[in-house]
mmCIF file of C-alpha atoms in Angstrom:
data_model
loop_
_atom_site.group_PDB
_atom_site.id
_atom_site.type_symbol
_atom_site.label_atom_id
_atom_site.label_comp_id
_atom_site.label_asym_id
_atom_site.label_seq_id
_atom_site.Cartn_x
_atom_site.Cartn_y
_atom_site.Cartn_z
ATOM 1 C CA MET A 27 131.719 34.073 34.099
ATOM 2 C CA THR A 28 131.016 32.702 37.586
ATOM 3 C CA ARG A 29 129.038 35.836 38.425
ATOM 4 C CA LEU A 30 126.924 35.389 35.272
ATOM 5 C CA LYS A 31 126.208 31.761 36.217
ATOM 6 C CA THR A 32 125.164 32.875 39.701
ATOM 7 C CA HIS A 33 122.777 35.480 38.257
ATOM 8 C CA LEU A 34 121.333 32.956 35.811
ATOM 9 C CA ALA A 35 120.873 30.400 38.578
ATOM 10 C CA THR A 36 119.181 33.013 40.784
ATOM 11 C CA ALA A 37 116.900 34.075 37.920
ATOM 12 C CA ALA A 38 116.040 30.453 37.144
ATOM 13 C CA ALA A 39 115.244 29.764 40.799
ATOM 14 C CA ALA A 40 113.046 32.873 41.002
ATOM 15 C CA LEU A 41 111.224 31.834 37.829
ATOM 16 C CA CYS A 42 110.584 28.373 39.269
ATOM 17 C CA LEU A 43 109.254 29.866 42.497
ATOM 18 C CA TYR A 44 107.013 32.240 40.551
ATOM 19 C CA ALA A 45 105.700 29.422 38.337
ATOM 20 C CA GLY A 46 105.128 27.230 41.385
ATOM 21 C CA SER A 47 103.172 29.902 43.234
ATOM 22 C CA ALA A 48 101.073 30.668 40.140
ATOM 23 C CA ALA A 49 100.287 26.979 39.736
ATOM 24 C CA ALA A 50 99.386 26.729 43.424
ATOM 25 C CA GLN A 51 96.949 29.625 43.048
ATOM 26 C CA GLU A 52 95.112 28.162 40.071
ATOM 27 C CA ALA A 53 94.139 24.557 40.670
ATOM 28 C CA PRO A 54 92.955 22.551 37.675
ATOM 29 C CA LYS A 55 89.174 22.282 37.576
ATOM 30 C CA LEU A 56 87.132 19.077 37.468
ATOM 31 C CA VAL A 57 83.491 19.311 36.434
ATOM 32 C CA THR A 58 81.524 16.228 37.478
ATOM 33 C CA ILE A 59 78.000 15.872 36.106
ATOM 34 C CA LEU A 60 75.919 13.231 37.870
ATOM 35 C CA THR A 61 72.484 12.161 36.625
ATOM 36 C CA GLU A 62 72.535 8.500 37.658
ATOM 37 C CA ALA A 63 70.100 6.912 40.124
ATOM 38 C CA VAL A 64 72.196 3.819 40.943
ATOM 39 C CA PRO A 65 73.859 4.319 44.373
ATOM 40 C CA GLN A 66 77.107 2.537 43.446
ATOM 41 C CA THR A 67 77.482 4.697 40.345
ATOM 42 C CA GLN A 68 76.746 7.830 42.382
ATOM 43 C CA LEU A 69 79.307 6.768 44.981
ATOM 44 C CA MET A 70 81.954 6.000 42.367
ATOM 45 C CA ALA A 71 81.459 9.455 40.823
ATOM 46 C CA MET A 72 82.004 10.974 44.266
ATOM 47 C CA VAL A 73 85.043 8.727 44.943
ATOM 48 C CA LEU A 74 86.717 9.831 41.708
ATOM 49 C CA THR A 75 85.853 13.464 42.318
ATOM 50 C CA LEU A 76 87.260 13.268 45.861
ATOM 51 C CA GLN A 77 90.441 11.621 44.579
ATOM 52 C CA ALA A 78 90.904 14.411 42.029
ATOM 53 C CA ALA A 79 90.306 17.038 44.731
ATOM 54 C CA GLN A 80 92.862 15.370 46.994
ATOM 55 C CA GLN A 81 95.319 15.579 44.092
ATOM 56 C CA GLY A 82 94.780 19.328 43.753
ATOM 57 C CA ALA A 83 91.755 19.749 41.484
ATOM 58 C CA ALA A 84 88.994 22.217 42.325
ATOM 59 C CA PRO A 85 85.809 20.111 42.042
ATOM 60 C CA HIS A 86 82.590 21.489 40.607
ATOM 61 C CA VAL A 87 79.774 18.945 40.923
ATOM 62 C CA LEU A 88 76.540 19.356 38.962
ATOM 63 C CA LEU A 89 73.693 17.122 40.160
ATOM 64 C CA CYS A 90 70.807 16.554 37.758
ATOM 65 C CA GLU A 91 67.841 14.190 37.593
ATOM 66 C CA ALA A 92 68.282 11.417 40.191
ATOM 67 C CA GLY A 93 71.758 12.734 40.981
ATOM 68 C CA GLY A 94 70.081 15.822 42.414
ATOM 69 C CA ASP A 95 68.636 13.704 45.202
ATOM 70 C CA LEU A 96 72.095 13.700 46.829
ATOM 71 C CA ALA A 97 71.625 17.414 47.534
ATOM 72 C CA LEU A 98 68.379 17.057 49.453
ATOM 73 C CA LYS A 99 68.106 17.596 53.198
ATOM 74 C CA GLU A 100 65.612 14.740 53.185
ATOM 75 C CA ALA A 101 67.409 12.565 50.661
ATOM 76 C CA PRO A 102 66.164 9.090 49.778
ATOM 77 C CA GLU A 103 67.822 6.115 51.464
ATOM 78 C CA SER A 104 69.627 5.293 48.209
ATOM 79 C CA ALA A 105 71.623 8.526 48.651
ATOM 80 C CA THR A 106 72.284 8.133 52.388
ATOM 81 C CA ALA A 107 72.857 4.386 52.832
ATOM 82 C CA GLY A 108 76.439 3.238 53.162
ATOM 83 C CA GLN A 109 77.818 1.273 50.231
ATOM 84 C CA PRO A 110 80.419 -1.479 50.334
ATOM 85 C CA PRO A 111 83.283 -1.856 50.813
ATOM 86 C CA MET A 112 83.725 1.116 53.191
ATOM 87 C CA ASP A 113 80.096 1.738 54.225
ATOM 88 C CA VAL A 114 80.142 5.286 52.810
ATOM 89 C CA SER A 115 77.071 6.911 51.259
ATOM 90 C CA PRO A 116 77.059 8.953 48.052
ATOM 91 C CA GLN A 117 75.651 11.948 49.954
ATOM 92 C CA GLY A 118 78.221 11.595 52.742
ATOM 93 C CA LEU A 119 81.112 11.617 50.288
ATOM 94 C CA MET A 120 79.575 14.553 48.421
ATOM 95 C CA GLN A 121 79.449 16.471 51.708
ATOM 96 C CA LYS A 122 83.127 15.694 52.276
ATOM 97 C CA ILE A 123 83.899 17.041 48.786
ATOM 98 C CA MET A 124 82.049 20.238 49.675
ATOM 99 C CA THR A 125 84.682 20.942 52.353
ATOM 100 C CA MET A 126 87.582 20.727 49.875
ATOM 101 C CA PRO A 127 89.319 23.928 48.692
ATOM 102 C CA GLY A 128 87.553 25.477 45.708
ATOM 103 C CA ALA A 129 84.714 22.917 45.782
ATOM 104 C CA LYS A 130 81.291 23.781 44.465
ATOM 105 C CA VAL A 131 78.185 21.572 44.424
ATOM 106 C CA GLU A 132 75.064 22.628 42.556
ATOM 107 C CA VAL A 133 71.835 21.121 41.302
ATOM 108 C CA CYS A 134 70.715 21.657 37.722
ATOM 109 C CA ALA A 135 68.569 24.707 37.127
ATOM 110 C CA LEU A 136 65.640 22.435 36.191
ATOM 111 C CA TYR A 137 65.889 20.115 39.208
ATOM 112 C CA LEU A 138 63.969 22.132 41.806
ATOM 113 C CA PRO A 139 61.241 23.399 39.433
ATOM 114 C CA GLY A 140 60.785 19.776 38.339
ATOM 115 C CA LEU A 141 60.060 18.876 41.962
ATOM 116 C CA GLY A 142 57.885 21.952 42.447
ATOM 117 C CA GLN A 143 60.209 23.025 45.279
ATOM 118 C CA GLY A 144 62.615 25.829 46.174
ATOM 119 C CA PRO A 145 66.229 25.895 47.361
ATOM 120 C CA GLU A 146 65.208 25.530 51.018
ATOM 121 C CA ILE A 147 65.033 21.734 50.533
ATOM 122 C CA LEU A 148 68.752 21.585 49.653
ATOM 123 C CA LEU A 149 71.596 20.874 52.036
ATOM 124 C CA GLU A 150 73.421 23.951 53.282
ATOM 125 C CA GLY A 151 76.153 24.880 50.817
ATOM 126 C CA VAL A 152 74.476 23.363 47.744
ATOM 127 C CA GLY A 153 73.564 25.932 45.131
ATOM 128 C CA VAL A 154 71.434 26.067 42.030
ATOM 129 C CA ALA A 155 73.465 26.178 38.823
ATOM 130 C CA LYS A 156 72.994 29.040 36.401
ATOM 131 C CA PRO A 157 73.147 27.607 32.864
ATOM 132 C CA GLY A 158 75.456 30.320 31.505
ATOM 133 C CA ALA A 159 77.932 30.030 34.375
ATOM 134 C CA MET A 160 77.856 26.227 34.208
ATOM 135 C CA ALA A 161 78.504 26.282 30.456
ATOM 136 C CA GLN A 162 81.440 28.607 31.085
ATOM 137 C CA ALA A 163 82.829 26.224 33.737
ATOM 138 C CA MET A 164 82.489 23.300 31.320
ATOM 139 C CA MET A 165 84.272 25.160 28.510
ATOM 140 C CA ALA A 166 87.123 26.542 30.611
ATOM 141 C CA ALA A 167 90.488 25.729 29.071
ATOM 142 C CA ASP A 168 91.754 24.133 32.280
ATOM 143 C CA ALA A 169 88.579 22.130 33.028
ATOM 144 C CA ARG A 170 88.286 18.356 32.871
ATOM 145 C CA MET A 171 84.882 16.702 32.579
ATOM 146 C CA SER A 172 83.620 13.623 34.409
ATOM 147 C CA PHE A 173 80.230 11.991 33.831
#
């Protein structure tokens, strides 16, 4: 009986290790869609996204309309000016998010054509979302949405 308990305990421990490593490999996904022009709202979206990333989520940020301005090399002051209380800018926090494991930042497919520009005006590491792939990311079973 003791031998059976030892085997069961070993099997249970192995199962826990396997489940833990599988969970570590597949982080939950957070899709943040930002369209807002107000700097404090932009910053709060980035704060919440960063917090989720620090708690293990893989952030996928989609920037549309005025939110897309965060992705510009020559972003407006509203995107680059530090906001209270920590004097951090929405663009600065977005760039920090971009360094997180599994992070992806993209502008909407319509953003650059709407400006009459190409991807060369975007910060390095910012992509252009493909509608089909973005829809798939939004519908993923393990994805959470943030607007």
